[in-house]
mmCIF file of C-alpha atoms in Angstrom:
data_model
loop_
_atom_site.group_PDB
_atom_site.id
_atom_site.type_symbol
_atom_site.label_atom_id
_atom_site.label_comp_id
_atom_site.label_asym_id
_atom_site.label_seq_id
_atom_site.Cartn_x
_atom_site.Cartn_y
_atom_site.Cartn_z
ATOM 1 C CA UNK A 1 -5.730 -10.436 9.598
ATOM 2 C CA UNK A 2 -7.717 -7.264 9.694
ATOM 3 C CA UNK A 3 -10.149 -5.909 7.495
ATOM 4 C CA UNK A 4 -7.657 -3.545 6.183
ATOM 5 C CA UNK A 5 -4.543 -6.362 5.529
ATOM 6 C CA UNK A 6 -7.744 -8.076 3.562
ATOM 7 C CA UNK A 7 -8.458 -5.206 1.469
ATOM 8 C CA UNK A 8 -5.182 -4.544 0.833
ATOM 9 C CA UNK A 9 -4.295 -8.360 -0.413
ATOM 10 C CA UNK A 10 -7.628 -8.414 -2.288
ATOM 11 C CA UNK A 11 -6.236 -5.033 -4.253
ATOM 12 C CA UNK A 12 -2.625 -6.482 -4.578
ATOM 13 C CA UNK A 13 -4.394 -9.886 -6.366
ATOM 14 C CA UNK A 14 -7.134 -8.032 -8.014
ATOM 15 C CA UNK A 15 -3.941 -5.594 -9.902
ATOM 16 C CA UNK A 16 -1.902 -8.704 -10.402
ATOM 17 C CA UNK A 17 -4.777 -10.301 -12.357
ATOM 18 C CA UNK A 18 -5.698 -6.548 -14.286
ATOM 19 C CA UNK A 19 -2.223 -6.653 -15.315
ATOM 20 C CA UNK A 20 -2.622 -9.537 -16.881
ATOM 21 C CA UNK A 21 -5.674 -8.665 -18.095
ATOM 22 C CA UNK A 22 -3.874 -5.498 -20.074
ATOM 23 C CA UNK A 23 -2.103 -7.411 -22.452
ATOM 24 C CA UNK A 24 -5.025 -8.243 -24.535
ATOM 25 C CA UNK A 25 -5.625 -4.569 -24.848
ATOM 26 C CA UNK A 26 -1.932 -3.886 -25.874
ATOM 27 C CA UNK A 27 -0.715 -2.552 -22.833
ATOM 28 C CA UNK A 28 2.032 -3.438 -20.541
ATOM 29 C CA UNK A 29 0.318 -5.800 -18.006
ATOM 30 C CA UNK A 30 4.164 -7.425 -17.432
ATOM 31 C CA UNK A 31 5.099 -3.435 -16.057
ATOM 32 C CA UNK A 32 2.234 -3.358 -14.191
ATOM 33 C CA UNK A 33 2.647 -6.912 -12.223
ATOM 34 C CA UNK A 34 6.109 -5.659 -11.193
ATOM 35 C CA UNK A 35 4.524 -2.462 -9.994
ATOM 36 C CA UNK A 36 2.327 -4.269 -8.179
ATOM 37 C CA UNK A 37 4.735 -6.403 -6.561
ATOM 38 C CA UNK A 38 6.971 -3.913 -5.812
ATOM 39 C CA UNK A 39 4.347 -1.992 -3.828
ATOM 40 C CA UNK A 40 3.113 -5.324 -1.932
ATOM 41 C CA UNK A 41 6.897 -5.836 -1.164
ATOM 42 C CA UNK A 42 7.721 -2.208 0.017
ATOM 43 C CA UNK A 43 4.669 -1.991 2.406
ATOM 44 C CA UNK A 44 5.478 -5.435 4.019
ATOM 45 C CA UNK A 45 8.483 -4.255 4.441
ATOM 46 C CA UNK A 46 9.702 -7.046 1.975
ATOM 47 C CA UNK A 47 8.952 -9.774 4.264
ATOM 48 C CA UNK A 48 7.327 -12.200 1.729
ATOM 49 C CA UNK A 49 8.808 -10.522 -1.470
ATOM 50 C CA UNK A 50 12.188 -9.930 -1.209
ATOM 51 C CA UNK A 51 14.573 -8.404 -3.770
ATOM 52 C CA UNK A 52 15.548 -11.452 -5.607
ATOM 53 C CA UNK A 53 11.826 -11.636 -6.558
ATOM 54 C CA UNK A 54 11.847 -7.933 -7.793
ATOM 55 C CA UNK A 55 15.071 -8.574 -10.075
ATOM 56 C CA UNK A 56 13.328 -11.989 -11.166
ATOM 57 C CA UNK A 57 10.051 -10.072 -11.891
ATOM 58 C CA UNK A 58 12.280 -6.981 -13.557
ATOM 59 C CA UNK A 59 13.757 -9.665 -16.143
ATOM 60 C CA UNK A 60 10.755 -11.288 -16.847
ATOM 61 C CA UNK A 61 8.859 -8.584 -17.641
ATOM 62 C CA UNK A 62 11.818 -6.792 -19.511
ATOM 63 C CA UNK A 63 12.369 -10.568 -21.724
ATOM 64 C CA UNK A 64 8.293 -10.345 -22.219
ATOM 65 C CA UNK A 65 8.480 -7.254 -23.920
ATOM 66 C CA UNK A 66 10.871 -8.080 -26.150
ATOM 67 C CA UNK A 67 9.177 -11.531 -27.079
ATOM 68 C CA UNK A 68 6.472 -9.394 -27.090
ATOM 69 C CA UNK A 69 8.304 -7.513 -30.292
ATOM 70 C CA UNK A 70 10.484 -9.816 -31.679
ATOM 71 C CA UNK A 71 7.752 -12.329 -32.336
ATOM 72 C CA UNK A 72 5.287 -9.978 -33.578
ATOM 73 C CA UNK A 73 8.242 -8.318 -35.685
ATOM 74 C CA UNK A 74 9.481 -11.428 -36.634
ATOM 75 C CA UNK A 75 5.735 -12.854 -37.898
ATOM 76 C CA UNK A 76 5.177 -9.718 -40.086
ATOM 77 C CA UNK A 77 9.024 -9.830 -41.750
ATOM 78 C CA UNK A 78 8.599 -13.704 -42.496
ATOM 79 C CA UNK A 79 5.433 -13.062 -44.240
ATOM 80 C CA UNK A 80 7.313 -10.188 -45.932
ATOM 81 C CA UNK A 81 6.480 -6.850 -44.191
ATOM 82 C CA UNK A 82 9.037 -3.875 -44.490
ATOM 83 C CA UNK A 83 9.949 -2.211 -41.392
ATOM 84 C CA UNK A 84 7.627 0.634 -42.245
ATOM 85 C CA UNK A 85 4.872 -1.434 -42.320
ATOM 86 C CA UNK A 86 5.032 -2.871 -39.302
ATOM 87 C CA UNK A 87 5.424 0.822 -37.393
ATOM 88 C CA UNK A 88 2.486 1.736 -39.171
ATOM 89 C CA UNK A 89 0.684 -1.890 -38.174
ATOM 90 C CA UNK A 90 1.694 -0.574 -34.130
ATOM 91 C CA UNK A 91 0.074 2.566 -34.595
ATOM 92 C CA UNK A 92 -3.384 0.814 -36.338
ATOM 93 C CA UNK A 93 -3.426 -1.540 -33.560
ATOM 94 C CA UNK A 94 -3.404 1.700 -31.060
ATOM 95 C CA UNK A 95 -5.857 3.224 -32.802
ATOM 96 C CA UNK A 96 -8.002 0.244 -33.296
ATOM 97 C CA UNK A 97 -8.281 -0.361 -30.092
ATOM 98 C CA UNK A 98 -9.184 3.228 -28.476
ATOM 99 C CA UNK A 99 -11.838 3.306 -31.641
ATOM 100 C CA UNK A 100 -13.240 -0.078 -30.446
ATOM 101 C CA UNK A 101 -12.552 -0.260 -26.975
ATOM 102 C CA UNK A 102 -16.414 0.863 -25.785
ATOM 103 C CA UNK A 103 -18.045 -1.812 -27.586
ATOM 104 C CA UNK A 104 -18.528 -5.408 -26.046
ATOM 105 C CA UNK A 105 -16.926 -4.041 -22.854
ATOM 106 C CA UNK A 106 -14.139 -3.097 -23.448
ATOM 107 C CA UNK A 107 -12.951 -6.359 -24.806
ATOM 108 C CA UNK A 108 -13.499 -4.199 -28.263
ATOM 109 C CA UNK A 109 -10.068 -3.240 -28.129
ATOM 110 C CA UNK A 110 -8.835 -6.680 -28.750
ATOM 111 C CA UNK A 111 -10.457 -6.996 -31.929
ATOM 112 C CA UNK A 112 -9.810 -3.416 -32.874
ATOM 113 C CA UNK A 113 -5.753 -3.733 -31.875
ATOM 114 C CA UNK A 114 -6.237 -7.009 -35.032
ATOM 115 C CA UNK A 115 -8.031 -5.159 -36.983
ATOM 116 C CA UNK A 116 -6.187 -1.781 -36.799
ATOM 117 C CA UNK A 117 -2.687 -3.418 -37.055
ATOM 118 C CA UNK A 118 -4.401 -5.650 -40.077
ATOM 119 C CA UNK A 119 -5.463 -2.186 -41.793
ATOM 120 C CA UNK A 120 -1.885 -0.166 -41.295
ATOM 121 C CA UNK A 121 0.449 -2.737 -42.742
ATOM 122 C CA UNK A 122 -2.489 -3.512 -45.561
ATOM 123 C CA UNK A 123 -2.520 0.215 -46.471
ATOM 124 C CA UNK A 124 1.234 0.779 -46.031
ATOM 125 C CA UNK A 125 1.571 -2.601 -48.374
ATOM 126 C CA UNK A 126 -0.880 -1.223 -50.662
ATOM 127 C CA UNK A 127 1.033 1.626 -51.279
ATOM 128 C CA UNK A 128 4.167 -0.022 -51.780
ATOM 129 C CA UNK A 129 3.099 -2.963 -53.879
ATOM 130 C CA UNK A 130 0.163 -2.134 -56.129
ATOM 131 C CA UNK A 131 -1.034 -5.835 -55.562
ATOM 132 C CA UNK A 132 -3.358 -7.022 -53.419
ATOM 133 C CA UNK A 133 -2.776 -10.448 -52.839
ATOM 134 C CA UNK A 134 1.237 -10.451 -51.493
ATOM 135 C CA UNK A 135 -0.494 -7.375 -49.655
ATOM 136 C CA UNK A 136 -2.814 -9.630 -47.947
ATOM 137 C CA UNK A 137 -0.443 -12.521 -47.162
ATOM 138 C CA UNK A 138 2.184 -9.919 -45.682
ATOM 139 C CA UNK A 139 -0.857 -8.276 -43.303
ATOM 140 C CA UNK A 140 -2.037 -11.934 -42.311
ATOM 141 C CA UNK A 141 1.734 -12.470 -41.149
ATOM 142 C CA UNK A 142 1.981 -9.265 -39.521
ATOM 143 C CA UNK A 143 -1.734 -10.321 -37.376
ATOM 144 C CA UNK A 144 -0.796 -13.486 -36.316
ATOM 145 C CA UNK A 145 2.696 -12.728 -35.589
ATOM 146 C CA UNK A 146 0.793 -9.977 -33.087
ATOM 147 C CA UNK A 147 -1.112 -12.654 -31.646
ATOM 148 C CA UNK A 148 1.610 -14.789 -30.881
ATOM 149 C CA UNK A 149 3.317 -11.939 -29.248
ATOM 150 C CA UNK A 150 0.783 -11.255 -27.473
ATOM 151 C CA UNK A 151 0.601 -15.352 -26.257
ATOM 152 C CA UNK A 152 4.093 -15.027 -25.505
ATOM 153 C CA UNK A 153 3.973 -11.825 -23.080
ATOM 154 C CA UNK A 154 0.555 -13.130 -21.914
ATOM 155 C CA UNK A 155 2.343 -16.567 -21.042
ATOM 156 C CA UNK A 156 5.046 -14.524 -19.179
ATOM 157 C CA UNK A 157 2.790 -12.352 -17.122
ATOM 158 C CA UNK A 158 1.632 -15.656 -15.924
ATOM 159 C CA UNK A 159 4.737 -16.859 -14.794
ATOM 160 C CA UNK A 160 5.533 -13.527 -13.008
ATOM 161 C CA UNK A 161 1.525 -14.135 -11.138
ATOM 162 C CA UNK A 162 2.973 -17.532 -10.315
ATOM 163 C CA UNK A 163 5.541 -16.421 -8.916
ATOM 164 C CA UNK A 164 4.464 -13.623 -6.687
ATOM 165 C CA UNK A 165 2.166 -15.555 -6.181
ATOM 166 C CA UNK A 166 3.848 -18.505 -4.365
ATOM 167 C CA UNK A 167 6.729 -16.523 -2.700
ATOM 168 C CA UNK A 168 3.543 -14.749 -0.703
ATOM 169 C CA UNK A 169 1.665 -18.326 0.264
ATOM 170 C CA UNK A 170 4.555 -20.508 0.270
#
């Protein structure tokens, strides 16, 4: 290989694992693996990645966002969240983690996604209920249903790693 193939393969891996990386902060790591692979497989002329890869890798990454919504969706309407709440929770987590995303580098974000998706559907609950306890049972919901979702998609960009991963070595 040449210095250049090198660099490019270390970039292709080093984006793969960033992707993955992403989804702690919220972002769309699963988009971003496809991208990736997509790339890889266009400049190799789709030697190692061909296009049944690409579709697998679409539908993963499509099914991961949805997990990715359901089960956070799903976690803050068991606990008893209206569908307000939880738009409002989305846009807490968002700004959460741009407010928090300098400190502890970068990996602020994380906690500041929980906490600002904690604070919208708390306030939004507030508002709507006048009590504080249901209001903090339905924002616990709505936080660990986030984390789950964000386990789920997490567990998917792993797959889609895997398998870019072995199609290229194998």
């Amino acid at each position: 290989m040449t210095p250049l193939e090198i660099g490019g393969l270390t970039l292709f891996i080093l984006v793969l694992f960033i992707g993955a990386f992403s989804i702690l902060f919220g972002l769309p790591g699963t988009i971003v693996i496809l991208i990736d692979a997509a790339v890889y497989a266009s400049v190799t002329g789709f030697e190692k990645i061909g296009f049944k890869i690409l579709i697998t890798l679409l539908l993963l990454s499509a099914l991961a966002e949805l997990a990715d919504f359901a089960v956070g969706m799903a976690g803050a309407v068991n606990f008893g969240a209206s569908r307000r709440a939880f738009g409002v929770s989305v846009i807490g987590a968002l700004i959460g983690a741009a407010l928090l995303a300098p400190f502890g580098w970068g990996l602020g974000a994380v906690a500041g996604g929980l906490l600002g998706g904690f604070a919208g559907i708390l306030i939004v609950e507030l508002l709507n209920r006048a009590r504080l306890k249901p209001t903090l049972r339905t924002a616990w919901g709505s936080l660990l249903g986030q984390a789950a979702g964000t386990f789920v998609k997490g567990f998917f960009a792993l797959i889609m790693i895997i398998i870019t991963l072995t199609s290229i070595y194998s």
